Amino acid sequence: MKILVVELARLGDIYQSWPALRALRRRHPDAQIDVITRPRFQAAFDGLEVVDRRRIFNTQELMGPLFAANMDVKASFDLVSRVLGEIKFEKYDWIINLSFSPLSSYITHAVAAESTRVSGYTRTSDGFLAIPDDLSAYFYAQVGFDRPNRFHLAEIFATMMEMDLIETDWTAPQGLITHSAAPPVLIHIGASEAKKQIGASKWATIINQLTKISDVRIGLIGSAAETENADSILNSVPADRVQNYVGKTNLTELFSLIAGAKLVVGPDSAPMHMASLVRTPCLNLSFHSVNFWETGPRAPGSYVLRGADESDFASDKVAHAIHLFFTGEKQDISLI
């Protein structure tokens, strides 16, 4: 059996699909399981032993001729046709589209043969959106901002594959080496979207409050894009208490740090979903614009603090919540 999984979303969604992909392998141990992903995010499949092959869909390369000084529609069309034709030639038995996006639905339709079973968004022969399965219909109606969904994305992905998740589906990347000297607290200072991000001054205030009540070591994590924010934070906190990893780790090294930490603090984004896989508890600072039921942390012992914006997260209360993870005292549920 040949199975193709379309996953064009960002790092966080890919990591949330890991348990479902492992479950799919349990059901079909001898199948060929391939994925379509973007070049920017394909490293999120490193260490996921159940994927046989990655097919890279490079939108910038394929659409490049359309945006050149001398626009060449035919060249772009030929490039897209060649890439999709090569995938269709594989004659996949089952295509599972986990991206729920217009682009992914067109790709799914283009690479499916007449006999291919399709789960997830696709297209009709005249280009209209087609929803071939019950779970995709549920997603269309119930999932997303300001919708009433209460199922986690990891379970939604698994249900699309007709699987129930088990504990062993939530495991670390193959060959992961835990960072034995990782700071007990890792703070992710960035976010995949601006609406999820907490400012540098707020993080500095939280850290200063924490250092007053705890001697726990703290590490900052984030991408190179957050380097300026990291520098701003470091200029405002005790230098001997905070170690800076922002922009200094690849995804494998970040996984190692998270596996060695005792707590990850931050918004709903990739490091929190990585923590779920290595079972590191999280303190998720979640804005009302994000549905934590869908994409919140799944590691045992995790908590979610909710607020309309960062002003709702009182710095002393966040610091106290972090401190309680290390004292063993119960969290004040009224804060959650």
Tab-separated table of C-alpha atoms in Angstrom:
chain	number	residue	atom	x	y	z
A	1	MET	CA	0.000	0.000	0.000
A	2	LYS	CA	1.237	3.494	-0.864
A	3	ILE	CA	0.081	6.429	1.262
A	4	LEU	CA	0.761	10.128	0.655
A	5	VAL	CA	0.264	12.687	3.448
A	6	VAL	CA	-0.030	16.330	2.392
A	7	GLU	CA	1.383	18.555	5.148
A	8	LEU	CA	2.096	22.072	3.905
A	9	ALA	CA	1.574	23.815	7.241
A	10	ARG	CA	4.129	25.234	9.675
A	11	LEU	CA	6.373	23.502	12.187
A	12	GLY	CA	3.778	23.329	14.955
A	13	ASP	CA	1.186	21.549	12.818
A	14	ILE	CA	3.792	19.094	11.573
A	15	TYR	CA	4.839	18.186	15.120
A	16	GLN	CA	1.195	17.751	16.080
A	17	SER	CA	0.842	15.280	13.196
A	18	TRP	CA	3.664	13.028	14.489
A	19	PRO	CA	1.453	10.921	16.795
A	20	ALA	CA	-1.076	10.352	13.998
A	21	LEU	CA	1.641	9.360	11.535
A	22	ARG	CA	3.018	6.883	14.063
A	23	ALA	CA	-0.485	5.500	14.537
A	24	LEU	CA	-0.839	5.178	10.758
A	25	ARG	CA	2.366	3.141	10.673
A	26	ARG	CA	1.030	0.873	13.429
A	27	ARG	CA	-2.041	0.146	11.307
A	28	HIS	CA	-0.073	-0.259	8.081
A	29	PRO	CA	3.407	-1.525	9.056
A	30	ASP	CA	4.384	-2.499	5.505
A	31	ALA	CA	3.015	0.553	3.705
A	32	GLN	CA	5.092	3.177	1.927
A	33	ILE	CA	4.301	6.451	3.714
A	34	ASP	CA	5.447	9.631	1.956
A	35	VAL	CA	4.787	13.290	2.781
A	36	ILE	CA	4.542	16.499	0.749
A	37	THR	CA	5.958	19.445	2.643
A	38	ARG	CA	7.537	22.862	2.097
A	39	PRO	CA	11.343	23.303	2.050
A	40	ARG	CA	11.240	25.771	4.944
A	41	PHE	CA	9.518	23.288	7.244
A	42	GLN	CA	10.724	19.893	6.012
A	43	ALA	CA	13.290	19.626	8.835
A	44	ALA	CA	10.350	19.102	11.216
A	45	PHE	CA	10.214	15.523	9.912
A	46	ASP	CA	13.791	14.817	11.077
A	47	GLY	CA	13.726	11.953	13.560
A	48	LEU	CA	10.249	10.757	12.559
A	49	GLU	CA	11.136	7.215	11.633
A	50	VAL	CA	7.744	6.277	10.142
A	51	VAL	CA	8.067	8.520	7.054
A	52	ASP	CA	9.744	6.882	4.083
A	53	ARG	CA	10.177	9.845	1.753
A	54	ARG	CA	9.684	13.609	1.740
A	55	ARG	CA	8.469	15.279	-1.415
A	56	ILE	CA	9.336	18.982	-1.336
A	57	PHE	CA	6.823	21.426	-2.819
A	58	ASN	CA	8.863	24.589	-3.360
A	59	THR	CA	6.249	27.265	-4.057
A	60	GLN	CA	8.838	30.015	-4.531
A	61	GLU	CA	10.749	28.008	-7.121
A	62	LEU	CA	7.635	26.824	-8.969
A	63	MET	CA	5.962	30.221	-9.056
A	64	GLY	CA	9.176	32.178	-9.591
A	65	PRO	CA	8.679	32.703	-13.348
A	66	LEU	CA	5.319	34.360	-12.633
A	67	PHE	CA	7.043	37.100	-10.630
A	68	ALA	CA	10.104	37.561	-12.809
A	69	ALA	CA	10.712	40.828	-14.644
A	70	ASN	CA	9.617	39.047	-17.835
A	71	MET	CA	6.648	37.114	-16.503
A	72	ASP	CA	6.551	33.596	-17.949
A	73	VAL	CA	3.264	31.864	-17.224
A	74	LYS	CA	4.076	28.830	-19.369
A	75	ALA	CA	7.380	28.180	-17.587
A	76	SER	CA	5.656	28.202	-14.198
A	77	PHE	CA	2.838	26.002	-15.504
A	78	ASP	CA	5.353	23.514	-16.907
A	79	LEU	CA	7.273	23.369	-13.615
A	80	VAL	CA	4.120	22.738	-11.569
A	81	SER	CA	2.858	20.166	-14.067
A	82	ARG	CA	6.153	18.281	-13.964
A	83	VAL	CA	6.307	18.147	-10.154
A	84	LEU	CA	2.669	17.125	-9.734
A	85	GLY	CA	2.936	14.682	-12.636
A	86	GLU	CA	5.851	12.893	-10.960
A	87	ILE	CA	3.825	12.530	-7.765
A	88	LYS	CA	0.713	11.332	-9.601
A	89	PHE	CA	2.834	8.745	-11.436
A	90	GLU	CA	3.426	7.042	-8.059
A	91	LYS	CA	-0.261	5.960	-8.078
A	92	TYR	CA	-0.864	6.373	-4.352
A	93	ASP	CA	-3.636	4.218	-2.883
A	94	TRP	CA	-4.566	6.759	-0.209
A	95	ILE	CA	-3.916	10.499	-0.031
A	96	ILE	CA	-4.479	12.217	3.319
A	97	ASN	CA	-4.530	16.020	3.247
A	98	LEU	CA	-3.770	17.383	6.723
A	99	SER	CA	-3.390	21.021	5.641
A	100	PHE	CA	-7.036	22.101	5.166
A	101	SER	CA	-5.964	24.932	2.837
A	102	PRO	CA	-6.991	25.948	-0.704
A	103	LEU	CA	-3.520	25.218	-2.135
A	104	SER	CA	-3.359	21.769	-0.531
A	105	SER	CA	-6.816	20.897	-1.856
A	106	TYR	CA	-5.755	21.672	-5.442
A	107	ILE	CA	-2.549	19.650	-5.018
A	108	THR	CA	-4.490	16.715	-3.567
A	109	HIS	CA	-6.898	16.737	-6.502
A	110	ALA	CA	-4.068	17.046	-9.037
A	111	VAL	CA	-2.060	14.043	-7.788
A	112	ALA	CA	-4.951	11.652	-7.067
A	113	ALA	CA	-5.749	8.914	-9.553
A	114	GLU	CA	-9.314	7.801	-10.225
A	115	SER	CA	-8.887	4.829	-7.885
A	116	THR	CA	-7.152	6.809	-5.110
A	117	ARG	CA	-8.923	7.084	-1.795
A	118	VAL	CA	-8.814	10.709	-0.554
A	119	SER	CA	-9.232	12.063	2.995
A	120	GLY	CA	-9.125	15.800	3.596
A	121	TYR	CA	-9.897	18.767	1.400
A	122	THR	CA	-9.731	18.208	-2.351
A	123	ARG	CA	-11.464	19.600	-5.456
A	124	THR	CA	-14.220	18.546	-7.809
A	125	SER	CA	-13.516	18.182	-11.526
A	126	ASP	CA	-14.738	21.757	-12.108
A	127	GLY	CA	-12.606	23.221	-9.300
A	128	PHE	CA	-15.039	23.578	-6.414
A	129	LEU	CA	-14.033	22.547	-2.880
A	130	ALA	CA	-14.805	18.865	-2.213
A	131	ILE	CA	-15.050	17.437	1.291
A	132	PRO	CA	-14.985	13.640	0.949
A	133	ASP	CA	-14.993	12.492	4.586
A	134	ASP	CA	-16.892	13.208	7.810
A	135	LEU	CA	-13.907	14.500	9.754
A	136	SER	CA	-13.091	17.075	7.076
A	137	ALA	CA	-16.727	18.195	7.148
A	138	TYR	CA	-16.428	18.614	10.915
A	139	PHE	CA	-13.203	20.594	10.490
A	140	TYR	CA	-14.811	22.893	7.914
A	141	ALA	CA	-17.763	23.602	10.190
A	142	GLN	CA	-16.248	23.645	13.674
A	143	VAL	CA	-12.468	24.184	13.698
A	144	GLY	CA	-10.646	27.517	13.670
A	145	PHE	CA	-10.737	30.935	15.289
A	146	ASP	CA	-13.916	31.628	17.260
A	147	ARG	CA	-15.352	28.192	16.464
A	148	PRO	CA	-16.673	25.801	19.156
A	149	ASN	CA	-14.289	22.888	18.539
A	150	ARG	CA	-12.949	21.111	21.646
A	151	PHE	CA	-10.949	18.337	19.962
A	152	HIS	CA	-7.176	18.655	19.836
A	153	LEU	CA	-5.552	18.836	16.407
A	154	ALA	CA	-3.513	15.708	17.157
A	155	GLU	CA	-6.739	13.726	17.649
A	156	ILE	CA	-8.284	15.296	14.549
A	157	PHE	CA	-5.321	14.152	12.462
A	158	ALA	CA	-5.510	10.645	13.940
A	159	THR	CA	-9.250	10.417	13.326
A	160	MET	CA	-8.686	11.295	9.673
A	161	MET	CA	-6.453	8.224	9.557
A	162	GLU	CA	-9.112	6.151	11.378
A	163	MET	CA	-6.842	5.632	14.367
A	164	ASP	CA	-6.961	6.166	18.136
A	165	LEU	CA	-3.744	7.475	19.656
A	166	ILE	CA	-1.883	5.530	22.341
A	167	GLU	CA	0.840	6.645	24.756
A	168	THR	CA	3.708	5.360	22.607
A	169	ASP	CA	2.612	7.594	19.716
A	170	TRP	CA	3.834	10.539	21.811
A	171	THR	CA	7.554	9.799	21.810
A	172	ALA	CA	10.776	11.676	21.132
A	173	PRO	CA	12.530	11.769	17.745
A	174	GLN	CA	14.552	8.709	16.877
A	175	GLY	CA	18.117	8.971	18.192
A	176	LEU	CA	17.458	12.043	20.349
A	177	ILE	CA	20.168	12.783	22.918
A	178	THR	CA	18.801	14.674	25.925
A	179	HIS	CA	20.754	17.807	26.890
A	180	SER	CA	21.924	16.897	30.393
A	181	ALA	CA	22.802	20.486	31.326
A	182	ALA	CA	19.678	22.174	29.967
A	183	PRO	CA	18.241	24.949	32.172
A	184	PRO	CA	15.190	23.650	34.079
A	185	VAL	CA	13.022	26.476	32.688
A	186	LEU	CA	12.978	27.292	28.977
A	187	ILE	CA	11.101	30.408	27.882
A	188	HIS	CA	10.116	30.655	24.240
A	189	ILE	CA	10.155	34.373	23.557
A	190	GLY	CA	8.802	34.181	19.988
A	191	ALA	CA	5.713	32.864	18.228
A	192	SER	CA	4.696	31.787	14.742
A	193	GLU	CA	2.294	34.745	14.487
A	194	ALA	CA	2.378	38.266	15.907
A	195	LYS	CA	-1.023	37.766	17.544
A	196	LYS	CA	0.486	35.051	19.770
A	197	GLN	CA	3.662	36.916	20.727
A	198	ILE	CA	4.527	38.377	24.114
A	199	GLY	CA	6.782	41.428	24.150
A	200	ALA	CA	10.366	41.553	25.403
A	201	SER	CA	9.566	43.951	28.262
A	202	LYS	CA	6.864	41.611	29.593
A	203	TRP	CA	9.236	38.629	29.497
A	204	ALA	CA	11.917	40.647	31.295
A	205	THR	CA	9.453	41.579	34.039
A	206	ILE	CA	8.334	37.947	34.440
A	207	ILE	CA	11.945	36.765	34.675
A	208	ASN	CA	12.847	39.431	37.232
A	209	GLN	CA	9.838	38.443	39.332
A	210	LEU	CA	10.849	34.778	39.092
A	211	THR	CA	14.449	35.404	40.147
A	212	LYS	CA	13.132	37.081	43.317
A	213	ILE	CA	11.304	33.950	44.489
A	214	SER	CA	13.324	31.099	42.937
A	215	ASP	CA	16.919	30.199	42.172
A	216	VAL	CA	15.953	28.078	39.145
A	217	ARG	CA	18.087	28.511	36.032
A	218	ILE	CA	16.382	29.944	32.955
A	219	GLY	CA	17.062	29.568	29.236
A	220	LEU	CA	15.689	31.662	26.381
A	221	ILE	CA	14.774	29.883	23.146
A	222	GLY	CA	13.598	31.204	19.793
A	223	SER	CA	14.582	31.675	16.169
A	224	ALA	CA	17.177	34.059	14.762
A	225	ALA	CA	14.331	36.491	14.063
A	226	GLU	CA	13.933	36.974	17.824
A	227	THR	CA	17.607	37.868	18.463
A	228	GLU	CA	16.863	41.555	19.008
A	229	ASN	CA	14.135	40.725	21.543
A	230	ALA	CA	16.503	38.342	23.319
A	231	ASP	CA	19.154	41.057	23.603
A	232	SER	CA	16.557	43.445	25.034
A	233	ILE	CA	15.523	40.891	27.654
A	234	LEU	CA	19.111	40.041	28.604
A	235	ASN	CA	19.887	43.716	29.171
A	236	SER	CA	17.122	43.864	31.778
A	237	VAL	CA	17.599	40.651	33.808
A	238	PRO	CA	20.351	39.163	36.028
A	239	ALA	CA	23.026	37.989	33.589
A	240	ASP	CA	24.108	35.035	35.737
A	241	ARG	CA	20.598	33.561	35.869
A	242	VAL	CA	19.632	33.476	32.196
A	243	GLN	CA	21.267	31.583	29.327
A	244	ASN	CA	20.539	32.648	25.762
A	245	TYR	CA	19.879	30.000	23.076
A	246	VAL	CA	17.873	32.276	20.762
A	247	GLY	CA	18.986	31.816	17.153
A	248	LYS	CA	21.723	29.401	18.250
A	249	THR	CA	20.028	26.007	17.833
A	250	ASN	CA	18.712	23.921	14.998
A	251	LEU	CA	15.550	21.844	15.526
A	252	THR	CA	17.454	18.749	16.680
A	253	GLU	CA	19.411	20.772	19.248
A	254	LEU	CA	16.203	22.479	20.371
A	255	PHE	CA	14.540	19.087	20.872
A	256	SER	CA	17.525	18.057	23.006
A	257	LEU	CA	17.208	21.169	25.172
A	258	ILE	CA	13.455	20.747	25.624
A	259	ALA	CA	13.878	17.071	26.542
A	260	GLY	CA	16.376	18.057	29.243
A	261	ALA	CA	14.267	20.870	30.691
A	262	LYS	CA	11.663	20.527	33.427
A	263	LEU	CA	9.276	23.187	32.089
A	264	VAL	CA	8.661	25.085	28.832
A	265	VAL	CA	6.950	28.479	29.111
A	266	GLY	CA	5.515	30.408	26.195
A	267	PRO	CA	2.775	30.847	23.619
A	268	ASP	CA	1.149	28.200	21.468
A	269	SER	CA	3.910	27.436	18.945
A	270	ALA	CA	6.355	24.781	17.756
A	271	PRO	CA	8.493	24.393	20.938
A	272	MET	CA	5.340	23.641	22.942
A	273	HIS	CA	4.360	20.896	20.502
A	274	MET	CA	7.911	19.541	20.583
A	275	ALA	CA	7.611	19.456	24.388
A	276	SER	CA	4.461	17.338	24.075
A	277	LEU	CA	6.451	14.718	22.152
A	278	VAL	CA	9.227	14.493	24.758
A	279	ARG	CA	6.678	14.791	27.624
A	280	THR	CA	8.106	18.000	29.108
A	281	PRO	CA	5.353	19.942	30.961
A	282	CYS	CA	4.413	23.377	29.676
A	283	LEU	CA	2.995	26.605	31.011
A	284	ASN	CA	1.112	27.933	27.984
A	285	LEU	CA	0.350	31.667	27.921
A	286	SER	CA	-2.594	31.589	25.537
A	287	PHE	CA	-4.378	34.590	24.035
A	288	HIS	CA	-8.119	34.492	23.423
A	289	SER	CA	-7.376	34.644	19.687
A	290	VAL	CA	-6.002	31.091	19.944
A	291	ASN	CA	-8.104	28.024	20.760
A	292	PHE	CA	-5.974	26.147	23.308
A	293	TRP	CA	-8.364	23.182	23.088
A	294	GLU	CA	-7.155	22.634	19.530
A	295	THR	CA	-3.452	23.351	19.816
A	296	GLY	CA	-2.505	23.539	23.488
A	297	PRO	CA	0.209	21.471	25.217
A	298	ARG	CA	-0.379	17.736	25.664
A	299	ALA	CA	2.439	16.764	28.042
A	300	PRO	CA	1.164	15.573	31.449
A	301	GLY	CA	1.272	18.273	34.126
A	302	SER	CA	0.861	21.182	31.704
A	303	TYR	CA	-1.201	24.285	32.445
A	304	VAL	CA	-2.773	27.016	30.328
A	305	LEU	CA	-3.035	30.661	31.413
A	306	ARG	CA	-5.504	32.639	29.274
A	307	GLY	CA	-5.692	36.331	28.509
A	308	ALA	CA	-7.058	38.740	25.912
A	309	ASP	CA	-3.550	40.200	25.522
A	310	GLU	CA	-0.258	40.219	27.414
A	311	SER	CA	-1.533	42.783	29.934
A	312	ASP	CA	-3.800	40.063	31.331
A	313	PHE	CA	-0.743	38.025	32.357
A	314	ALA	CA	0.318	39.660	35.604
A	315	SER	CA	4.079	39.152	35.790
A	316	ASP	CA	4.159	38.159	39.460
A	317	LYS	CA	1.381	35.609	38.962
A	318	VAL	CA	3.106	34.035	35.948
A	319	ALA	CA	6.367	33.874	37.918
A	320	HIS	CA	4.508	32.309	40.848
A	321	ALA	CA	2.924	29.722	38.541
A	322	ILE	CA	6.406	28.785	37.244
A	323	HIS	CA	7.714	28.588	40.810
A	324	LEU	CA	4.929	26.187	41.822
A	325	PHE	CA	6.103	23.659	39.223
A	326	PHE	CA	9.256	23.222	41.286
A	327	THR	CA	7.756	23.305	44.773
A	328	GLY	CA	5.146	20.651	44.122
A	329	GLU	CA	2.326	22.893	45.338
A	330	LYS	CA	-0.985	22.886	43.514
A	331	GLN	CA	-1.636	25.613	40.954
A	332	ASP	CA	-4.367	28.167	41.625
A	333	ILE	CA	-6.951	26.955	39.120
A	334	SER	CA	-8.641	30.365	39.154
A	335	LEU	CA	-5.658	31.640	37.159
A	336	ILE	CA	-6.065	29.053	34.414
